[in-house]
Amino acid sequence: GCRHVRWYAGNYVEIEHMTSELLREVERRKLTYESLSSTPKDIERYNILAGRENTPELPIIVVFYDEFSALMHRSQAQQKRILSDILQLALRARKYGIFLVIAGQTFKADIIDTAVLGQFSFNVAFKVRSGQASLSILQETGAEDLKQPGEALVKMKDGTIRHIQALNIDDDELLEALEAFRDPENKKNVPQLVRAIIDFTHEKLNDQVKFREVEMHFREQGISRADTMRAVEWMDERKFTIRGAKNSRILNWPLIQEE
């Protein structure tokens, strides 16, 4: 419900869908970069060159993966798939103005690959329980010895370690500040494919979400079965659908209209 928030992913299906969409955004931006008279090396140079060539600028996208360790407590196949996509983002996205922040309570070497960590401009470790945990984040010990709340060690891109004291914002102050960015148009947070499925189901299927018919319709538009399935699962998670006769899905119009 806040302006400038493009996605809010609250479960694994949504996170996987968001990450896949971000990879497609990288490909779209790559083509846009190549359309200019010379290919820029980063987003700042792109926007300068785009302004000179009367081409729309691209906004910066910041992606936060919070509670990352909990996200990785999935089946091996799911974990491998999401880590592979996040690694691709880490490797490729910065040039195109997409920046990643990965946060969590703990980071173990078997959860996040050093190849991924190596792509970040800096790593921040607050107080951790052990030297091993510090090694996983900074590749050095020391974060286990921090004493003050908000005290942290930061490993810079050049390998140097800096000691910092983070600021604290009271929850009430933070919520009050966020009100300035509250967006009355909550529909913007509903994925475009979900909106398309709602329209198709309402107009052609009498509000019955029949997956086979929905899947065939969107396949003709070049949308994969997997993407359609994720969108329907998103609707189920958000209770955009309810169970009808013979355990069928029907649109939950009162809730959809609230969104």
PDB file of C-alpha atoms in Angstrom:
ATOM      1  CA  GLY A   1       0.000   0.000   0.000  1.00  0.00           C
ATOM      2  CA  CYS A   2       2.975   2.386  -0.333  1.00  0.00           C
ATOM      3  CA  ARG A   3       3.977   4.342  -3.408  1.00  0.00           C
ATOM      4  CA  HIS A   4       7.048   3.021  -5.188  1.00  0.00           C
ATOM      5  CA  VAL A   5       6.510  -0.504  -3.796  1.00  0.00           C
ATOM      6  CA  ARG A   6       6.286  -2.678  -6.886  1.00  0.00           C
ATOM      7  CA  TRP A   7       6.066  -6.053  -5.138  1.00  0.00           C
ATOM      8  CA  TYR A   8       5.444  -7.372  -1.665  1.00  0.00           C
ATOM      9  CA  ALA A   9       6.103 -11.100  -1.533  1.00  0.00           C
ATOM     10  CA  GLY A  10       4.954 -12.784   1.657  1.00  0.00           C
ATOM     11  CA  ASN A  11       5.365 -16.478   0.842  1.00  0.00           C
ATOM     12  CA  TYR A  12       7.636 -18.754  -1.170  1.00  0.00           C
ATOM     13  CA  VAL A  13       5.422 -18.802  -4.282  1.00  0.00           C
ATOM     14  CA  GLU A  14       5.312 -15.002  -4.405  1.00  0.00           C
ATOM     15  CA  ILE A  15       9.059 -14.716  -3.772  1.00  0.00           C
ATOM     16  CA  GLU A  16       9.840 -17.147  -6.576  1.00  0.00           C
ATOM     17  CA  HIS A  17       7.481 -15.304  -8.934  1.00  0.00           C
ATOM     18  CA  MET A  18       8.997 -11.929  -7.993  1.00  0.00           C
ATOM     19  CA  THR A  19      12.546 -13.180  -8.539  1.00  0.00           C
ATOM     20  CA  SER A  20      11.653 -14.621 -11.946  1.00  0.00           C
ATOM     21  CA  GLU A  21      10.033 -11.326 -12.935  1.00  0.00           C
ATOM     22  CA  LEU A  22      13.157  -9.432 -11.856  1.00  0.00           C
ATOM     23  CA  LEU A  23      15.281 -11.637 -14.126  1.00  0.00           C
ATOM     24  CA  ARG A  24      12.929 -10.817 -16.989  1.00  0.00           C
ATOM     25  CA  GLU A  25      13.313  -7.129 -16.076  1.00  0.00           C
ATOM     26  CA  VAL A  26      17.094  -7.541 -16.404  1.00  0.00           C
ATOM     27  CA  GLU A  27      16.588  -8.890 -19.936  1.00  0.00           C
ATOM     28  CA  ARG A  28      14.233  -6.022 -20.827  1.00  0.00           C
ATOM     29  CA  ARG A  29      16.721  -3.466 -19.539  1.00  0.00           C
ATOM     30  CA  LYS A  30      19.575  -5.160 -21.393  1.00  0.00           C
ATOM     31  CA  LEU A  31      17.714  -4.641 -24.684  1.00  0.00           C
ATOM     32  CA  THR A  32      16.989  -1.029 -23.723  1.00  0.00           C
ATOM     33  CA  TYR A  33      20.677  -0.413 -22.987  1.00  0.00           C
ATOM     34  CA  GLU A  34      21.636  -1.876 -26.355  1.00  0.00           C
ATOM     35  CA  SER A  35      19.154   0.395 -28.146  1.00  0.00           C
ATOM     36  CA  LEU A  36      21.249   3.480 -27.304  1.00  0.00           C
ATOM     37  CA  SER A  37      24.057   4.782 -29.502  1.00  0.00           C
ATOM     38  CA  SER A  38      26.614   3.263 -27.103  1.00  0.00           C
ATOM     39  CA  THR A  39      26.074   0.680 -24.371  1.00  0.00           C
ATOM     40  CA  PRO A  40      26.404   2.321 -20.913  1.00  0.00           C
ATOM     41  CA  LYS A  41      28.261   0.540 -18.116  1.00  0.00           C
ATOM     42  CA  ASP A  42      25.780   1.345 -15.330  1.00  0.00           C
ATOM     43  CA  ILE A  43      22.374   2.887 -14.568  1.00  0.00           C
ATOM     44  CA  GLU A  44      23.742   6.395 -13.927  1.00  0.00           C
ATOM     45  CA  ARG A  45      25.418   6.535 -17.335  1.00  0.00           C
ATOM     46  CA  TYR A  46      22.340   5.014 -18.952  1.00  0.00           C
ATOM     47  CA  ASN A  47      20.050   7.738 -17.607  1.00  0.00           C
ATOM     48  CA  ILE A  48      22.463  10.497 -18.686  1.00  0.00           C
ATOM     49  CA  LEU A  49      22.689   9.054 -22.189  1.00  0.00           C
ATOM     50  CA  ALA A  50      18.940   8.400 -22.331  1.00  0.00           C
ATOM     51  CA  GLY A  51      18.285  12.054 -21.515  1.00  0.00           C
ATOM     52  CA  ARG A  52      20.519  13.154 -24.395  1.00  0.00           C
ATOM     53  CA  GLU A  53      18.812  10.765 -26.825  1.00  0.00           C
ATOM     54  CA  ASN A  54      15.258  11.574 -25.733  1.00  0.00           C
ATOM     55  CA  THR A  55      14.713   8.068 -24.304  1.00  0.00           C
ATOM     56  CA  PRO A  56      12.823   7.455 -21.022  1.00  0.00           C
ATOM     57  CA  GLU A  57      15.047   7.036 -17.967  1.00  0.00           C
ATOM     58  CA  LEU A  58      14.928   3.836 -15.910  1.00  0.00           C
ATOM     59  CA  PRO A  59      14.179   3.888 -12.179  1.00  0.00           C
ATOM     60  CA  ILE A  60      16.456   2.160  -9.696  1.00  0.00           C
ATOM     61  CA  ILE A  61      14.940  -0.979  -8.143  1.00  0.00           C
ATOM     62  CA  VAL A  62      16.034  -2.082  -4.669  1.00  0.00           C
ATOM     63  CA  VAL A  63      15.180  -5.685  -3.739  1.00  0.00           C
ATOM     64  CA  PHE A  64      15.101  -6.779  -0.074  1.00  0.00           C
ATOM     65  CA  TYR A  65      15.171 -10.465   0.798  1.00  0.00           C
ATOM     66  CA  ASP A  66      14.468 -10.439   4.531  1.00  0.00           C
ATOM     67  CA  GLU A  67      14.723 -13.505   6.816  1.00  0.00           C
ATOM     68  CA  PHE A  68      16.791 -15.122   4.079  1.00  0.00           C
ATOM     69  CA  SER A  69      17.816 -18.125   6.187  1.00  0.00           C
ATOM     70  CA  ALA A  70      14.161 -18.980   6.834  1.00  0.00           C
ATOM     71  CA  LEU A  71      13.465 -18.674   3.109  1.00  0.00           C
ATOM     72  CA  MET A  72      16.085 -21.328   2.439  1.00  0.00           C
ATOM     73  CA  HIS A  73      14.424 -23.908   4.704  1.00  0.00           C
ATOM     74  CA  ARG A  74      12.764 -25.557   1.711  1.00  0.00           C
ATOM     75  CA  SER A  75      13.129 -28.737  -0.256  1.00  0.00           C
ATOM     76  CA  GLN A  76      16.498 -29.136  -1.942  1.00  0.00           C
ATOM     77  CA  ALA A  77      14.976 -28.574  -5.397  1.00  0.00           C
ATOM     78  CA  GLN A  78      13.164 -25.383  -4.335  1.00  0.00           C
ATOM     79  CA  GLN A  79      16.227 -24.054  -2.517  1.00  0.00           C
ATOM     80  CA  LYS A  80      18.483 -24.756  -5.503  1.00  0.00           C
ATOM     81  CA  ARG A  81      16.057 -23.020  -7.885  1.00  0.00           C
ATOM     82  CA  ILE A  82      15.633 -19.823  -5.864  1.00  0.00           C
ATOM     83  CA  LEU A  83      19.371 -19.607  -5.053  1.00  0.00           C
ATOM     84  CA  SER A  84      20.199 -20.023  -8.740  1.00  0.00           C
ATOM     85  CA  ASP A  85      17.883 -17.136  -9.664  1.00  0.00           C
ATOM     86  CA  ILE A  86      19.206 -14.900  -6.865  1.00  0.00           C
ATOM     87  CA  LEU A  87      22.793 -15.652  -7.947  1.00  0.00           C
ATOM     88  CA  GLN A  88      21.881 -14.568 -11.490  1.00  0.00           C
ATOM     89  CA  LEU A  89      20.455 -11.321 -10.095  1.00  0.00           C
ATOM     90  CA  ALA A  90      23.568 -10.747  -7.992  1.00  0.00           C
ATOM     91  CA  LEU A  91      25.801 -11.345 -11.018  1.00  0.00           C
ATOM     92  CA  ARG A  92      23.890  -9.327 -13.604  1.00  0.00           C
ATOM     93  CA  ALA A  93      21.380  -6.909 -12.130  1.00  0.00           C
ATOM     94  CA  ARG A  94      23.523  -4.109 -10.665  1.00  0.00           C
ATOM     95  CA  LYS A  95      24.578  -2.839 -14.083  1.00  0.00           C
ATOM     96  CA  TYR A  96      20.906  -2.376 -14.958  1.00  0.00           C
ATOM     97  CA  GLY A  97      19.957  -0.482 -11.802  1.00  0.00           C
ATOM     98  CA  ILE A  98      18.615  -3.419  -9.751  1.00  0.00           C
ATOM     99  CA  PHE A  99      20.276  -3.707  -6.342  1.00  0.00           C
ATOM    100  CA  LEU A 100      19.929  -6.548  -3.824  1.00  0.00           C
ATOM    101  CA  VAL A 101      19.859  -6.519  -0.023  1.00  0.00           C
ATOM    102  CA  ILE A 102      19.886  -9.932   1.680  1.00  0.00           C
ATOM    103  CA  ALA A 103      19.171  -9.920   5.421  1.00  0.00           C
ATOM    104  CA  GLY A 104      18.730 -12.606   8.046  1.00  0.00           C
ATOM    105  CA  GLN A 105      19.288 -13.627  11.649  1.00  0.00           C
ATOM    106  CA  THR A 106      21.970 -16.173  10.735  1.00  0.00           C
ATOM    107  CA  PHE A 107      24.010 -16.979   7.657  1.00  0.00           C
ATOM    108  CA  LYS A 108      25.593 -20.364   7.257  1.00  0.00           C
ATOM    109  CA  ALA A 109      28.035 -21.302   4.519  1.00  0.00           C
ATOM    110  CA  ASP A 110      25.716 -24.069   3.328  1.00  0.00           C
ATOM    111  CA  ILE A 111      22.807 -21.611   2.904  1.00  0.00           C
ATOM    112  CA  ILE A 112      24.382 -18.770   0.959  1.00  0.00           C
ATOM    113  CA  ASP A 113      27.186 -19.451  -1.464  1.00  0.00           C
ATOM    114  CA  THR A 114      30.411 -17.427  -1.304  1.00  0.00           C
ATOM    115  CA  ALA A 115      29.919 -16.792  -5.027  1.00  0.00           C
ATOM    116  CA  VAL A 116      26.762 -14.870  -4.111  1.00  0.00           C
ATOM    117  CA  LEU A 117      28.357 -13.010  -1.188  1.00  0.00           C
ATOM    118  CA  GLY A 118      31.238 -11.977  -3.425  1.00  0.00           C
ATOM    119  CA  GLN A 119      28.891 -10.012  -5.673  1.00  0.00           C
ATOM    120  CA  PHE A 120      27.779  -7.604  -2.945  1.00  0.00           C
ATOM    121  CA  SER A 121      29.399  -4.200  -2.507  1.00  0.00           C
ATOM    122  CA  PHE A 122      29.583  -4.667   1.252  1.00  0.00           C
ATOM    123  CA  ASN A 123      28.582  -7.125   3.957  1.00  0.00           C
ATOM    124  CA  VAL A 124      27.339  -5.997   7.384  1.00  0.00           C
ATOM    125  CA  ALA A 125      27.521  -8.127  10.532  1.00  0.00           C
ATOM    126  CA  PHE A 126      25.881  -7.042  13.765  1.00  0.00           C
ATOM    127  CA  LYS A 127      26.473  -9.034  16.953  1.00  0.00           C
ATOM    128  CA  VAL A 128      26.574 -12.780  16.167  1.00  0.00           C
ATOM    129  CA  ARG A 129      26.829 -15.799  18.447  1.00  0.00           C
ATOM    130  CA  SER A 130      30.055 -17.308  17.174  1.00  0.00           C
ATOM    131  CA  GLY A 131      33.186 -16.701  15.188  1.00  0.00           C
ATOM    132  CA  GLN A 132      31.916 -19.168  12.607  1.00  0.00           C
ATOM    133  CA  ALA A 133      28.828 -16.997  12.012  1.00  0.00           C
ATOM    134  CA  SER A 134      31.091 -13.963  11.599  1.00  0.00           C
ATOM    135  CA  LEU A 135      33.197 -15.909   9.072  1.00  0.00           C
ATOM    136  CA  SER A 136      30.082 -16.755   7.045  1.00  0.00           C
ATOM    137  CA  ILE A 137      29.242 -13.066   6.623  1.00  0.00           C
ATOM    138  CA  LEU A 138      32.604 -11.283   6.633  1.00  0.00           C
ATOM    139  CA  GLN A 139      35.052 -14.135   5.938  1.00  0.00           C
ATOM    140  CA  GLU A 140      36.659 -12.932   9.186  1.00  0.00           C
ATOM    141  CA  THR A 141      35.947 -13.311  12.887  1.00  0.00           C
ATOM    142  CA  GLY A 142      35.206 -10.345  15.152  1.00  0.00           C
ATOM    143  CA  ALA A 143      31.451  -9.778  14.981  1.00  0.00           C
ATOM    144  CA  GLU A 144      31.009 -12.182  17.895  1.00  0.00           C
ATOM    145  CA  ASP A 145      32.867  -9.703  20.157  1.00  0.00           C
ATOM    146  CA  LEU A 146      30.626  -6.671  19.504  1.00  0.00           C
ATOM    147  CA  LYS A 147      29.050  -5.242  22.680  1.00  0.00           C
ATOM    148  CA  GLN A 148      26.791  -2.244  22.031  1.00  0.00           C
ATOM    149  CA  PRO A 149      23.289  -2.456  20.437  1.00  0.00           C
ATOM    150  CA  GLY A 150      23.579  -1.389  16.790  1.00  0.00           C
ATOM    151  CA  GLU A 151      27.340  -1.905  16.703  1.00  0.00           C
ATOM    152  CA  ALA A 152      28.469  -3.619  13.501  1.00  0.00           C
ATOM    153  CA  LEU A 153      31.407  -4.560  11.299  1.00  0.00           C
ATOM    154  CA  VAL A 154      31.276  -3.819   7.572  1.00  0.00           C
ATOM    155  CA  LYS A 155      33.402  -5.545   4.955  1.00  0.00           C
ATOM    156  CA  MET A 156      33.943  -3.256   1.982  1.00  0.00           C
ATOM    157  CA  LYS A 157      34.409  -4.319  -1.637  1.00  0.00           C
ATOM    158  CA  ASP A 158      38.193  -3.888  -1.311  1.00  0.00           C
ATOM    159  CA  GLY A 159      38.260  -6.333   1.625  1.00  0.00           C
ATOM    160  CA  THR A 160      38.815  -3.790   4.403  1.00  0.00           C
ATOM    161  CA  ILE A 161      36.755  -4.031   7.600  1.00  0.00           C
ATOM    162  CA  ARG A 162      35.153  -0.933   9.097  1.00  0.00           C
ATOM    163  CA  HIS A 163      33.554  -0.535  12.505  1.00  0.00           C
ATOM    164  CA  ILE A 164      30.239   1.382  12.568  1.00  0.00           C
ATOM    165  CA  GLN A 165      27.459   2.335  14.966  1.00  0.00           C
ATOM    166  CA  ALA A 166      24.029   1.999  13.316  1.00  0.00           C
ATOM    167  CA  LEU A 167      21.177   4.418  13.992  1.00  0.00           C
ATOM    168  CA  ASN A 168      17.948   3.415  15.690  1.00  0.00           C
ATOM    169  CA  ILE A 169      14.468   4.505  14.556  1.00  0.00           C
ATOM    170  CA  ASP A 170      11.582   4.003  16.957  1.00  0.00           C
ATOM    171  CA  ASP A 171       8.758   1.865  15.504  1.00  0.00           C
ATOM    172  CA  ASP A 172       6.175   4.626  15.997  1.00  0.00           C
ATOM    173  CA  GLU A 173       8.411   7.150  14.231  1.00  0.00           C
ATOM    174  CA  LEU A 174       8.952   4.741  11.363  1.00  0.00           C
ATOM    175  CA  LEU A 175       5.228   4.048  10.929  1.00  0.00           C
ATOM    176  CA  GLU A 176       4.456   7.757  11.061  1.00  0.00           C
ATOM    177  CA  ALA A 177       7.066   8.439   8.364  1.00  0.00           C
ATOM    178  CA  LEU A 178       5.676   5.658   6.152  1.00  0.00           C
ATOM    179  CA  GLU A 179       2.220   7.238   6.209  1.00  0.00           C
ATOM    180  CA  ALA A 180       3.564   9.928   3.896  1.00  0.00           C
ATOM    181  CA  PHE A 181       4.113   7.220   1.289  1.00  0.00           C
ATOM    182  CA  ARG A 182       0.829   5.375   1.758  1.00  0.00           C
ATOM    183  CA  ASP A 183      -0.820   4.679  -1.589  1.00  0.00           C
ATOM    184  CA  PRO A 184      -4.628   4.638  -1.721  1.00  0.00           C
ATOM    185  CA  GLU A 185      -4.441   2.627  -4.957  1.00  0.00           C
ATOM    186  CA  ASN A 186      -3.737  -0.783  -3.421  1.00  0.00           C
ATOM    187  CA  LYS A 187      -4.598  -2.404  -6.753  1.00  0.00           C
ATOM    188  CA  LYS A 188      -1.083  -1.530  -7.885  1.00  0.00           C
ATOM    189  CA  ASN A 189       0.191  -4.275  -5.588  1.00  0.00           C
ATOM    190  CA  VAL A 190      -1.806  -6.972  -7.389  1.00  0.00           C
ATOM    191  CA  PRO A 191       0.375  -8.635 -10.077  1.00  0.00           C
ATOM    192  CA  GLN A 192      -0.611  -7.837 -13.657  1.00  0.00           C
ATOM    193  CA  LEU A 193      -1.134 -11.516 -14.513  1.00  0.00           C
ATOM    194  CA  VAL A 194      -3.487 -11.920 -11.538  1.00  0.00           C
ATOM    195  CA  ARG A 195      -5.549  -8.950 -12.720  1.00  0.00           C
ATOM    196  CA  ALA A 196      -5.697 -10.493 -16.206  1.00  0.00           C
ATOM    197  CA  ILE A 197      -6.872 -13.835 -14.786  1.00  0.00           C
ATOM    198  CA  ILE A 198      -9.563 -12.092 -12.749  1.00  0.00           C
ATOM    199  CA  ASP A 199     -10.831 -10.224 -15.831  1.00  0.00           C
ATOM    200  CA  PHE A 200     -10.798 -13.361 -18.018  1.00  0.00           C
ATOM    201  CA  THR A 201     -12.494 -15.498 -15.366  1.00  0.00           C
ATOM    202  CA  HIS A 202     -15.164 -12.896 -14.748  1.00  0.00           C
ATOM    203  CA  GLU A 203     -15.906 -12.241 -18.418  1.00  0.00           C
ATOM    204  CA  LYS A 204     -15.566 -15.754 -19.897  1.00  0.00           C
ATOM    205  CA  LEU A 205     -15.962 -18.307 -17.087  1.00  0.00           C
ATOM    206  CA  ASN A 206     -18.770 -16.847 -14.973  1.00  0.00           C
ATOM    207  CA  ASP A 207     -16.338 -16.194 -12.067  1.00  0.00           C
ATOM    208  CA  GLN A 208     -15.198 -19.844 -11.939  1.00  0.00           C
ATOM    209  CA  VAL A 209     -11.417 -20.160 -11.873  1.00  0.00           C
ATOM    210  CA  LYS A 210     -11.073 -23.256 -14.061  1.00  0.00           C
ATOM    211  CA  PHE A 211      -7.337 -23.804 -14.271  1.00  0.00           C
ATOM    212  CA  ARG A 212      -7.329 -25.744 -17.556  1.00  0.00           C
ATOM    213  CA  GLU A 213      -9.291 -23.051 -19.400  1.00  0.00           C
ATOM    214  CA  VAL A 214      -7.256 -20.290 -17.771  1.00  0.00           C
ATOM    215  CA  GLU A 215      -3.953 -22.023 -18.564  1.00  0.00           C
ATOM    216  CA  MET A 216      -4.893 -22.637 -22.224  1.00  0.00           C
ATOM    217  CA  HIS A 217      -6.052 -19.036 -22.682  1.00  0.00           C
ATOM    218  CA  PHE A 218      -2.833 -17.508 -21.349  1.00  0.00           C
ATOM    219  CA  ARG A 219      -0.610 -20.066 -23.064  1.00  0.00           C
ATOM    220  CA  GLU A 220      -1.916 -18.651 -26.355  1.00  0.00           C
ATOM    221  CA  GLN A 221      -0.584 -15.292 -25.158  1.00  0.00           C
ATOM    222  CA  GLY A 222       2.885 -16.725 -24.557  1.00  0.00           C
ATOM    223  CA  ILE A 223       2.573 -17.136 -20.773  1.00  0.00           C
ATOM    224  CA  SER A 224       3.906 -20.411 -19.392  1.00  0.00           C
ATOM    225  CA  ARG A 225       1.850 -22.879 -17.403  1.00  0.00           C
ATOM    226  CA  ALA A 226       4.203 -22.392 -14.433  1.00  0.00           C
ATOM    227  CA  ASP A 227       3.623 -18.617 -14.371  1.00  0.00           C
ATOM    228  CA  THR A 228      -0.137 -19.080 -14.612  1.00  0.00           C
ATOM    229  CA  MET A 229      -0.057 -21.651 -11.819  1.00  0.00           C
ATOM    230  CA  ARG A 230       1.949 -19.301  -9.583  1.00  0.00           C
ATOM    231  CA  ALA A 231      -0.551 -16.513 -10.229  1.00  0.00           C
ATOM    232  CA  VAL A 232      -3.489 -18.764  -9.293  1.00  0.00           C
ATOM    233  CA  GLU A 233      -1.619 -19.883  -6.168  1.00  0.00           C
ATOM    234  CA  TRP A 234      -1.068 -16.186  -5.349  1.00  0.00           C
ATOM    235  CA  MET A 235      -4.843 -15.699  -5.612  1.00  0.00           C
ATOM    236  CA  ASP A 236      -5.451 -18.680  -3.328  1.00  0.00           C
ATOM    237  CA  GLU A 237      -2.951 -17.401  -0.750  1.00  0.00           C
ATOM    238  CA  ARG A 238      -4.574 -13.945  -0.708  1.00  0.00           C
ATOM    239  CA  LYS A 239      -8.063 -15.513  -0.566  1.00  0.00           C
ATOM    240  CA  PHE A 240      -8.959 -13.985  -3.928  1.00  0.00           C
ATOM    241  CA  THR A 241     -10.644 -17.344  -4.533  1.00  0.00           C
ATOM    242  CA  ILE A 242     -13.042 -19.339  -2.366  1.00  0.00           C
ATOM    243  CA  ARG A 243     -14.270 -22.910  -2.620  1.00  0.00           C
ATOM    244  CA  GLY A 244     -17.494 -23.392  -4.523  1.00  0.00           C
ATOM    245  CA  ALA A 245     -19.564 -26.433  -5.483  1.00  0.00           C
ATOM    246  CA  LYS A 246     -17.626 -29.704  -5.876  1.00  0.00           C
ATOM    247  CA  ASN A 247     -14.524 -28.049  -4.413  1.00  0.00           C
ATOM    248  CA  SER A 248     -14.169 -25.661  -7.380  1.00  0.00           C
ATOM    249  CA  ARG A 249     -12.599 -22.207  -7.140  1.00  0.00           C
ATOM    250  CA  ILE A 250     -14.709 -19.075  -7.603  1.00  0.00           C
ATOM    251  CA  LEU A 251     -13.683 -15.437  -7.413  1.00  0.00           C
ATOM    252  CA  ASN A 252     -14.041 -13.819  -3.994  1.00  0.00           C
ATOM    253  CA  TRP A 253     -15.402 -10.542  -5.334  1.00  0.00           C
ATOM    254  CA  PRO A 254     -15.887  -8.706  -1.997  1.00  0.00           C
ATOM    255  CA  LEU A 255     -12.210  -9.113  -1.139  1.00  0.00           C
ATOM    256  CA  ILE A 256     -11.013  -8.401  -4.698  1.00  0.00           C
ATOM    257  CA  GLN A 257     -12.967  -5.147  -4.747  1.00  0.00           C
ATOM    258  CA  GLU A 258     -11.378  -4.100  -1.444  1.00  0.00           C
ATOM    259  CA  GLU A 259      -7.961  -4.540  -3.046  1.00  0.00           C
TER     260      GLU A 259
END
